[in-house]
Structures are given as C-alpha cells and as structure tokens.
mmCIF file of C-alpha atoms and ligand atoms in Angstrom:
data_model
loop_
_atom_site.group_PDB
_atom_site.id
_atom_site.type_symbol
_atom_site.label_atom_id
_atom_site.label_comp_id
_atom_site.label_asym_id
_atom_site.label_seq_id
_atom_site.Cartn_x
_atom_site.Cartn_y
_atom_site.Cartn_z
ATOM 1 C CA MET A 2 -16.529 -29.690 0.393
ATOM 2 C CA ASN A 3 -16.703 -32.707 -1.909
ATOM 3 C CA ASP A 4 -13.292 -34.026 -0.910
ATOM 4 C CA PRO A 5 -13.714 -37.171 1.249
ATOM 5 C CA SER A 6 -10.195 -36.758 2.622
ATOM 6 C CA ALA A 7 -10.989 -33.293 4.036
ATOM 7 C CA PRO A 8 -11.362 -33.000 7.823
ATOM 8 C CA ILE A 9 -14.516 -32.496 9.862
ATOM 9 C CA GLY A 10 -14.680 -29.265 11.868
ATOM 10 C CA VAL A 11 -16.067 -29.428 15.396
ATOM 11 C CA LEU A 12 -16.702 -26.321 17.454
ATOM 12 C CA ASP A 13 -17.673 -25.583 21.024
ATOM 13 C CA SER A 14 -17.492 -22.730 23.491
ATOM 14 C CA GLY A 15 -14.718 -24.616 25.312
ATOM 15 C CA ILE A 16 -13.707 -28.145 26.302
ATOM 16 C CA GLY A 17 -17.271 -29.508 26.412
ATOM 17 C CA GLY A 18 -17.197 -30.484 22.751
ATOM 18 C CA PHE A 19 -14.616 -33.161 23.518
ATOM 19 C CA SER A 20 -17.598 -35.221 24.673
ATOM 20 C CA VAL A 21 -18.874 -34.934 21.094
ATOM 21 C CA VAL A 22 -15.460 -35.771 19.608
ATOM 22 C CA ALA A 23 -15.395 -38.922 21.777
ATOM 23 C CA ARG A 24 -18.663 -40.100 20.210
ATOM 24 C CA LEU A 25 -17.548 -39.101 16.689
ATOM 25 C CA LYS A 26 -14.325 -41.073 17.137
ATOM 26 C CA GLU A 27 -16.346 -44.183 18.066
ATOM 27 C CA ARG A 28 -18.591 -43.938 14.998
ATOM 28 C CA LEU A 29 -16.139 -42.460 12.493
ATOM 29 C CA PRO A 30 -12.609 -43.508 13.533
ATOM 30 C CA HIS A 31 -11.077 -42.751 10.120
ATOM 31 C CA GLU A 32 -12.184 -39.137 9.939
ATOM 32 C CA ASP A 33 -9.664 -36.342 10.536
ATOM 33 C CA ILE A 34 -11.025 -33.847 13.076
ATOM 34 C CA ILE A 35 -10.194 -30.184 13.554
ATOM 35 C CA TYR A 36 -11.581 -28.927 16.861
ATOM 36 C CA PHE A 37 -12.003 -25.295 17.857
ATOM 37 C CA GLY A 38 -12.771 -24.454 21.495
ATOM 38 C CA ASP A 39 -13.450 -20.812 22.299
ATOM 39 C CA ASP A 40 -12.025 -21.182 25.813
ATOM 40 C CA SER A 41 -11.118 -17.502 26.117
ATOM 41 C CA HIS A 42 -14.816 -16.565 25.789
ATOM 42 C CA CYS A 43 -16.400 -19.526 27.623
ATOM 43 C CA PRO A 44 -19.059 -19.635 29.073
ATOM 44 C CA TYR A 45 -21.348 -18.737 26.173
ATOM 45 C CA GLY A 46 -24.384 -19.605 28.310
ATOM 46 C CA SER A 47 -24.367 -16.231 30.011
ATOM 47 C CA LYS A 48 -23.714 -14.139 26.873
ATOM 48 C CA THR A 49 -26.204 -12.381 24.597
ATOM 49 C CA LYS A 50 -27.544 -13.917 21.410
ATOM 50 C CA GLU A 51 -25.664 -11.314 19.341
ATOM 51 C CA GLU A 52 -22.361 -12.126 21.061
ATOM 52 C CA VAL A 53 -22.831 -15.865 20.544
ATOM 53 C CA CYS A 54 -23.765 -15.393 16.852
ATOM 54 C CA THR A 55 -20.783 -13.122 16.123
ATOM 55 C CA MET A 56 -18.248 -15.351 17.856
ATOM 56 C CA THR A 57 -19.630 -18.516 16.290
ATOM 57 C CA GLN A 58 -19.589 -17.100 12.749
ATOM 58 C CA GLN A 59 -15.910 -16.257 13.244
ATOM 59 C CA ILE A 60 -15.194 -19.850 14.284
ATOM 60 C CA VAL A 61 -17.164 -21.212 11.315
ATOM 61 C CA ASP A 62 -15.141 -18.950 8.979
ATOM 62 C CA PHE A 63 -11.927 -20.219 10.610
ATOM 63 C CA LEU A 64 -12.930 -23.851 10.050
ATOM 64 C CA VAL A 65 -13.974 -23.153 6.457
ATOM 65 C CA ARG A 66 -10.511 -21.655 5.851
ATOM 66 C CA LYS A 67 -9.140 -25.002 7.099
ATOM 67 C CA ASN A 68 -11.082 -26.644 4.228
ATOM 68 C CA VAL A 69 -13.382 -28.774 6.360
ATOM 69 C CA LYS A 70 -16.048 -30.835 4.551
ATOM 70 C CA ALA A 71 -18.674 -30.578 7.326
ATOM 71 C CA ILE A 72 -19.075 -28.549 10.511
ATOM 72 C CA VAL A 73 -20.408 -30.053 13.740
ATOM 73 C CA ILE A 74 -21.807 -27.530 16.199
ATOM 74 C CA ALA A 75 -21.150 -29.438 19.396
ATOM 75 C CA CYS A 76 -22.384 -26.668 21.695
ATOM 76 C CA ASN A 77 -26.071 -26.738 22.670
ATOM 77 C CA THR A 78 -26.062 -23.039 23.534
ATOM 78 C CA ILE A 79 -24.775 -22.138 20.063
ATOM 79 C CA SER A 80 -27.300 -24.518 18.490
ATOM 80 C CA THR A 81 -30.153 -22.597 20.143
ATOM 81 C CA GLN A 82 -28.853 -19.117 19.283
ATOM 82 C CA ALA A 83 -26.953 -19.104 16.009
ATOM 83 C CA LEU A 84 -29.571 -20.322 13.572
ATOM 84 C CA ASN A 85 -28.402 -18.358 10.523
ATOM 85 C CA LEU A 86 -24.724 -19.223 10.269
ATOM 86 C CA ASP A 87 -23.092 -18.904 6.856
ATOM 87 C CA GLY A 88 -21.287 -22.196 6.230
ATOM 88 C CA HIS A 89 -20.021 -21.028 2.813
ATOM 89 C CA ASN A 90 -21.536 -24.184 1.239
ATOM 90 C CA VAL A 91 -20.159 -26.482 3.932
ATOM 91 C CA PRO A 92 -22.986 -28.416 5.656
ATOM 92 C CA ILE A 93 -23.523 -27.510 9.318
ATOM 93 C CA LEU A 94 -24.982 -30.025 11.774
ATOM 94 C CA GLU A 95 -26.368 -28.758 15.085
ATOM 95 C CA ILE A 96 -26.764 -30.939 18.184
ATOM 96 C CA ILE A 97 -30.377 -30.587 19.303
ATOM 97 C CA GLY A 98 -32.422 -31.961 16.390
ATOM 98 C CA PRO A 99 -30.880 -35.459 16.347
ATOM 99 C CA VAL A 100 -31.608 -36.347 20.000
ATOM 100 C CA CYS A 101 -35.128 -34.880 19.763
ATOM 101 C CA ARG A 102 -35.844 -36.985 16.651
ATOM 102 C CA SER A 103 -34.847 -40.079 18.634
ATOM 103 C CA PHE A 104 -37.878 -39.441 20.886
ATOM 104 C CA SER A 105 -40.343 -39.523 17.980
ATOM 105 C CA ILE A 106 -41.351 -43.079 18.793
ATOM 106 C CA ALA A 107 -40.274 -43.114 22.421
ATOM 107 C CA THR A 108 -42.439 -44.151 25.314
ATOM 108 C CA PRO A 109 -41.481 -41.775 28.159
ATOM 109 C CA ARG A 110 -44.264 -39.342 28.907
ATOM 110 C CA CYS A 111 -42.068 -36.625 30.275
ATOM 111 C CA VAL A 112 -38.500 -35.642 29.409
ATOM 112 C CA GLY A 113 -36.327 -33.294 31.432
ATOM 113 C CA ILE A 114 -33.622 -31.149 29.862
ATOM 114 C CA ILE A 115 -30.783 -29.544 31.762
ATOM 115 C CA GLY A 116 -28.591 -26.920 30.124
ATOM 116 C CA THR A 117 -27.214 -23.399 30.282
ATOM 117 C CA PRO A 118 -29.570 -20.501 31.060
ATOM 118 C CA LEU A 119 -29.439 -19.379 27.411
ATOM 119 C CA THR A 120 -30.306 -22.854 26.069
ATOM 120 C CA ILE A 121 -33.189 -23.376 28.494
ATOM 121 C CA LYS A 122 -34.600 -19.856 28.051
ATOM 122 C CA THR A 123 -35.184 -20.469 24.330
ATOM 123 C CA LYS A 124 -37.297 -23.612 24.968
ATOM 124 C CA VAL A 125 -35.848 -25.004 21.714
ATOM 125 C CA TYR A 126 -35.565 -28.486 23.234
ATOM 126 C CA GLU A 127 -39.163 -28.488 24.480
ATOM 127 C CA LYS A 128 -40.495 -27.261 21.118
ATOM 128 C CA LYS A 129 -38.496 -29.775 19.066
ATOM 129 C CA LEU A 130 -39.388 -32.696 21.338
ATOM 130 C CA ILE A 131 -43.095 -31.927 21.145
ATOM 131 C CA GLU A 132 -42.880 -31.409 17.371
ATOM 132 C CA GLU A 133 -41.406 -34.903 17.130
ATOM 133 C CA ASN A 134 -43.824 -36.478 19.578
ATOM 134 C CA PRO A 135 -46.951 -34.555 20.599
ATOM 135 C CA TYR A 136 -47.624 -37.073 23.394
ATOM 136 C CA LEU A 137 -44.528 -35.926 25.263
ATOM 137 C CA THR A 138 -44.242 -33.202 27.821
ATOM 138 C CA ALA A 139 -40.855 -31.637 28.425
ATOM 139 C CA MET A 140 -39.362 -29.517 31.170
ATOM 140 C CA GLY A 141 -36.112 -27.563 30.947
ATOM 141 C CA VAL A 142 -34.063 -26.620 34.005
ATOM 142 C CA PRO A 143 -31.112 -24.207 33.760
ATOM 143 C CA SER A 144 -27.839 -24.463 35.626
ATOM 144 C CA PRO A 145 -26.073 -21.106 35.841
ATOM 145 C CA ASN A 146 -22.727 -22.552 37.008
ATOM 146 C CA LEU A 147 -22.225 -26.174 36.056
ATOM 147 C CA ALA A 148 -20.664 -25.676 32.600
ATOM 148 C CA ASN A 149 -18.258 -23.083 33.921
ATOM 149 C CA LEU A 150 -17.174 -25.258 36.873
ATOM 150 C CA ILE A 151 -16.486 -28.127 34.478
ATOM 151 C CA GLU A 152 -14.735 -25.842 31.966
ATOM 152 C CA HIS A 153 -12.231 -24.948 34.690
ATOM 153 C CA GLY A 154 -11.502 -28.565 35.476
ATOM 154 C CA ASN A 155 -13.073 -28.796 38.950
ATOM 155 C CA PHE A 156 -14.354 -32.261 38.084
ATOM 156 C CA GLU A 157 -14.374 -33.718 41.591
ATOM 157 C CA SER A 158 -15.271 -30.584 43.563
ATOM 158 C CA LYS A 159 -18.070 -30.390 46.107
ATOM 159 C CA GLU A 160 -19.365 -27.365 44.180
ATOM 160 C CA ILE A 161 -20.136 -29.648 41.235
ATOM 161 C CA ASP A 162 -22.031 -32.084 43.483
ATOM 162 C CA ARG A 163 -24.055 -29.187 44.909
ATOM 163 C CA GLU A 164 -24.808 -27.897 41.407
ATOM 164 C CA LEU A 165 -25.926 -31.362 40.237
ATOM 165 C CA LEU A 166 -28.307 -31.689 43.166
ATOM 166 C CA SER A 167 -29.691 -28.226 42.610
ATOM 167 C CA VAL A 168 -30.319 -28.560 38.838
ATOM 168 C CA MET A 169 -31.897 -32.007 39.309
ATOM 169 C CA LYS A 170 -34.216 -30.991 42.176
ATOM 170 C CA PRO A 171 -37.140 -29.726 40.022
ATOM 171 C CA ILE A 172 -36.815 -32.882 37.898
ATOM 172 C CA LEU A 173 -36.928 -35.182 40.925
ATOM 173 C CA ASP A 174 -39.848 -33.189 42.343
ATOM 174 C CA LYS A 175 -41.817 -33.962 39.158
ATOM 175 C CA ASN A 176 -40.693 -37.620 39.222
ATOM 176 C CA ILE A 177 -39.212 -37.337 35.712
ATOM 177 C CA LYS A 178 -37.129 -40.390 34.791
ATOM 178 C CA HIS A 179 -35.617 -39.391 31.433
ATOM 179 C CA VAL A 180 -33.193 -36.470 31.239
ATOM 180 C CA ILE A 181 -31.251 -34.985 28.314
ATOM 181 C CA LEU A 182 -27.788 -33.644 29.177
ATOM 182 C CA GLY A 183 -28.358 -30.477 27.133
ATOM 183 C CA CYS A 184 -24.843 -29.069 27.454
ATOM 184 C CA THR A 185 -21.681 -30.632 26.064
ATOM 185 C CA HIS A 186 -19.845 -30.051 29.326
ATOM 186 C CA TYR A 187 -22.194 -32.299 31.333
ATOM 187 C CA PRO A 188 -21.142 -35.676 29.843
ATOM 188 C CA LEU A 189 -17.718 -34.974 31.362
ATOM 189 C CA VAL A 190 -19.362 -35.668 34.727
ATOM 190 C CA ALA A 191 -21.908 -38.185 33.406
ATOM 191 C CA LYS A 192 -20.696 -40.813 35.872
ATOM 192 C CA LYS A 193 -21.543 -38.506 38.759
ATOM 193 C CA PHE A 194 -25.048 -37.967 37.361
ATOM 194 C CA ARG A 195 -25.537 -41.725 37.011
ATOM 195 C CA ASP A 196 -24.079 -42.519 40.462
ATOM 196 C CA ILE A 197 -26.136 -39.895 42.286
ATOM 197 C CA PHE A 198 -29.376 -40.550 40.358
ATOM 198 C CA PRO A 199 -29.308 -44.272 39.489
ATOM 199 C CA ASP A 200 -33.069 -44.422 38.700
ATOM 200 C CA ILE A 201 -32.845 -41.829 35.954
ATOM 201 C CA THR A 202 -31.894 -42.476 32.314
ATOM 202 C CA PHE A 203 -29.566 -39.753 31.016
ATOM 203 C CA TYR A 204 -29.235 -39.072 27.274
ATOM 204 C CA ASP A 205 -26.098 -37.641 25.670
ATOM 205 C CA PRO A 206 -27.182 -35.774 22.476
ATOM 206 C CA ALA A 207 -23.719 -36.384 20.980
ATOM 207 C CA VAL A 208 -24.569 -40.049 20.413
ATOM 208 C CA PHE A 209 -27.454 -39.094 18.108
ATOM 209 C CA GLN A 210 -25.515 -36.267 16.440
ATOM 210 C CA ALA A 211 -22.712 -38.720 15.588
ATOM 211 C CA ASP A 212 -25.275 -41.038 13.961
ATOM 212 C CA GLU A 213 -26.674 -38.173 11.857
ATOM 213 C CA LEU A 214 -23.191 -37.076 10.798
ATOM 214 C CA THR A 215 -22.474 -40.642 9.694
ATOM 215 C CA LYS A 216 -25.633 -40.562 7.538
ATOM 216 C CA LEU A 217 -24.736 -37.130 6.149
ATOM 217 C CA LEU A 218 -21.233 -38.248 5.104
ATOM 218 C CA THR A 219 -22.675 -41.314 3.431
ATOM 219 C CA SER A 220 -25.399 -39.437 1.583
ATOM 220 C CA TYR A 221 -22.927 -36.793 0.296
ATOM 221 C CA HIS A 222 -20.394 -39.578 -0.557
ATOM 222 C CA ILE A 223 -17.730 -37.810 1.478
ATOM 223 C CA ALA A 224 -16.822 -40.397 4.155
ATOM 224 C CA ASN A 225 -13.046 -40.684 4.557
ATOM 225 C CA LEU A 226 -11.826 -43.975 3.099
ATOM 226 C CA GLN A 227 -8.342 -43.937 4.645
ATOM 227 C CA GLU A 228 -7.495 -47.077 6.617
ATOM 228 C CA SER A 229 -5.487 -45.394 9.351
ATOM 229 C CA GLU A 230 -7.037 -43.700 12.366
ATOM 230 C CA GLY A 231 -8.022 -40.092 11.658
ATOM 231 C CA SER A 232 -5.942 -37.225 13.016
ATOM 232 C CA PHE A 233 -7.134 -34.865 15.745
ATOM 233 C CA SER A 234 -5.994 -31.224 15.773
ATOM 234 C CA LEU A 235 -6.948 -28.930 18.632
ATOM 235 C CA TYR A 236 -7.239 -25.155 18.311
ATOM 236 C CA THR A 237 -8.250 -22.944 21.215
ATOM 237 C CA SER A 238 -8.645 -19.213 21.633
ATOM 238 C CA GLY A 239 -7.318 -19.669 25.180
ATOM 239 C CA SER A 240 -5.132 -22.257 26.875
ATOM 240 C CA SER A 241 -5.334 -26.036 26.751
ATOM 241 C CA ASP A 242 -4.581 -26.445 30.492
ATOM 242 C CA CYS A 243 -7.822 -28.268 31.343
ATOM 243 C CA ALA A 244 -8.071 -29.988 27.972
ATOM 244 C CA ILE A 245 -5.785 -32.918 28.726
ATOM 245 C CA GLU A 246 -7.598 -33.924 31.928
ATOM 246 C CA ALA A 247 -10.933 -33.635 30.139
ATOM 247 C CA MET A 248 -9.666 -35.921 27.372
ATOM 248 C CA GLU A 249 -8.442 -38.454 29.916
ATOM 249 C CA ARG A 250 -11.886 -38.539 31.511
ATOM 250 C CA LEU A 251 -13.435 -39.226 28.113
ATOM 251 C CA LYS A 252 -10.729 -41.778 27.169
ATOM 252 C CA LEU A 253 -9.985 -39.617 24.159
ATOM 253 C CA ARG A 254 -6.488 -39.866 22.776
ATOM 254 C CA TYR A 255 -4.297 -36.776 22.870
ATOM 255 C CA PRO A 256 -4.449 -34.445 19.875
ATOM 256 C CA ASP A 257 -1.749 -34.708 17.227
ATOM 257 C CA SER A 258 -1.304 -30.959 17.479
ATOM 258 C CA ILE A 259 -2.409 -28.220 19.878
ATOM 259 C CA THR A 260 -2.531 -24.541 18.889
ATOM 260 C CA GLU A 261 -3.333 -22.123 21.713
ATOM 261 C CA ASN A 262 -4.353 -18.455 21.844
ATOM 262 C CA VAL A 263 -5.754 -18.496 18.307
ATOM 263 C CA LEU A 264 -7.044 -15.065 17.348
ATOM 264 C CA LEU A 265 -10.110 -15.088 15.162
ATOM 265 C CA LYS A 266 -10.428 -12.555 12.342
ATOM 266 C CA LYS A 267 -13.171 -9.996 12.752
HETATM 267 N N1 DGL B 324 -20.854 -26.188 25.798
HETATM 268 C C1 DGL B 324 -21.980 -25.341 25.982
HETATM 269 C C2 DGL B 324 -23.286 -26.067 25.656
HETATM 270 O O1 DGL B 324 -23.297 -27.192 25.182
HETATM 271 C C3 DGL B 324 -22.128 -24.710 27.330
HETATM 272 C C4 DGL B 324 -20.984 -23.998 27.950
HETATM 273 C C5 DGL B 324 -21.067 -22.494 27.898
HETATM 274 O O2 DGL B 324 -21.888 -21.896 28.591
HETATM 275 O O3 DGL B 324 -20.277 -21.974 27.142
HETATM 276 O O4 DGL B 324 -24.332 -25.506 25.860
#
C-alpha cells in the first residue's frame, strides 16, 4: 500500500468505469491502472443490496491480490450500496462524495441527478448534496434501462434517445438546469445529452473523483514518479466485445492487456 509504483485499482459493474479511467488518465497519466469490469453480472442497478455488496467485495479482494495501492469505486450504484467494504488497509475512494462536495459553495438552487433505480432509491446523492449545501434542493430521477443499453454498445440507437428524453422529462418539467450524470455509463453518451439539452449543465462525477484521488496520492506520498505513461490492464468477468468501442468514444487508448472471463473467488 505504501509503494508508489503499485497500480491503482478501478472497479465498475461493466464498461461504464472507462469514463472514470479517462478522467484519471488526464489527471494522473503516470499511474498504472488495473481495471475490473463485472460485465457478466451487469447491470448492478437492478440487483439487491446484498448481491451488490457480495460481488463488490470479491472484486475488491481481487484487486488487493493484485497489490493495488488505492481502489477507485467508479460505479455510482456500488457507491450507494456497498458502504462497508473491507479494503484490507488499501484506501477506497467512492464516486459520490467528491462531486457533492463541489456544490458546497455553488450557486444553483436545484440540482437534478439521474442514475440507476438502486442509486436513486437510496437518495444518497440528495442527502450528501444537502449536507454540503443546505440551500440546495435536489431531485433524483431513475432510468431503468439506460445503463444496460449503453453496456451493450447500442450507443447510437433510437432506444437510447427515447430513454434520454424519458429520464430528463421530470427534470425539464421542474426547469432544473444543473444535472449530475449519476451513473458511469452515462458519460459515454454525454455528447447526446449536451446536444439534446443544450441549456442544461451536466456534471460528470469522475472529474471530481479524479481530483480527490490526486490529493489522496499526494497526502499518502504514493504518487507514481515514473516518467513514462502508466500501463492499463483490463480484467472482465465477461467479454470485452463492447469495451473497444467504448474506449474509442472516450478517446482512451487500448489496454496493454485484456483478460476475459475472470472468475472471482467466493
Ligand atoms: N455503472 C453503474 C453506475 O455507475 C451502473 C450500471 C449498472 O446498473 O450496473 O451506477
């Protein structure tokens, strides 16, 4: 854990966490990254809390066995459900706190959050935003299908357009102008959101999470000092079929290695 040359572990229910890796690569280009996507179990957003906690702990254990120095929970759904993960002394950084803290001195009066049904049901975003800034009101809207459509690579489908319009309707009805993309899969279609709703400011929580990870590495004195670009290793419990297209959309370079069908120990 104290070794600056150790990699950072990033985990997500599927390909959505690539949107987080893209932001990490911008801020921390010299860090080695080991990514685990649980594509064979995605979507997590329609699972039970117990299922999400069990699966996530197995991924954390896997990353710890890879000797990571910090673990980034990219997935919003996991960040709302698995609050008692055992990191075996490796620091774990979830995705929701950092973006909410960025609103502590913000001016918008009302913030919308869109995410999976499990994320929105917990109201974690609303509670954290109001804790940070009691002058804010917040409204969460769930999308039952959007993450899954994106996970399967239907980036340009009409179904995605319909889903965007449907999840944004309650937000437009309330004239809310600031919206958090509360699911890692959504930044993969961020351009669509911005094109269809040009008057709305969309926030990608990964930007703020990357800033907090940078601070964490500095404060623990574990930032990687290598001069070359960090490596990127991809592990998935399923297949990487949709991964390459997702990376192209995010302008993320291909992984140095891809390991598919990884079985996690019980
Ligand atoms: N990536 C997950 C998130 O950020 C959502 C996808 C899923 O339902 O598994 O919430």
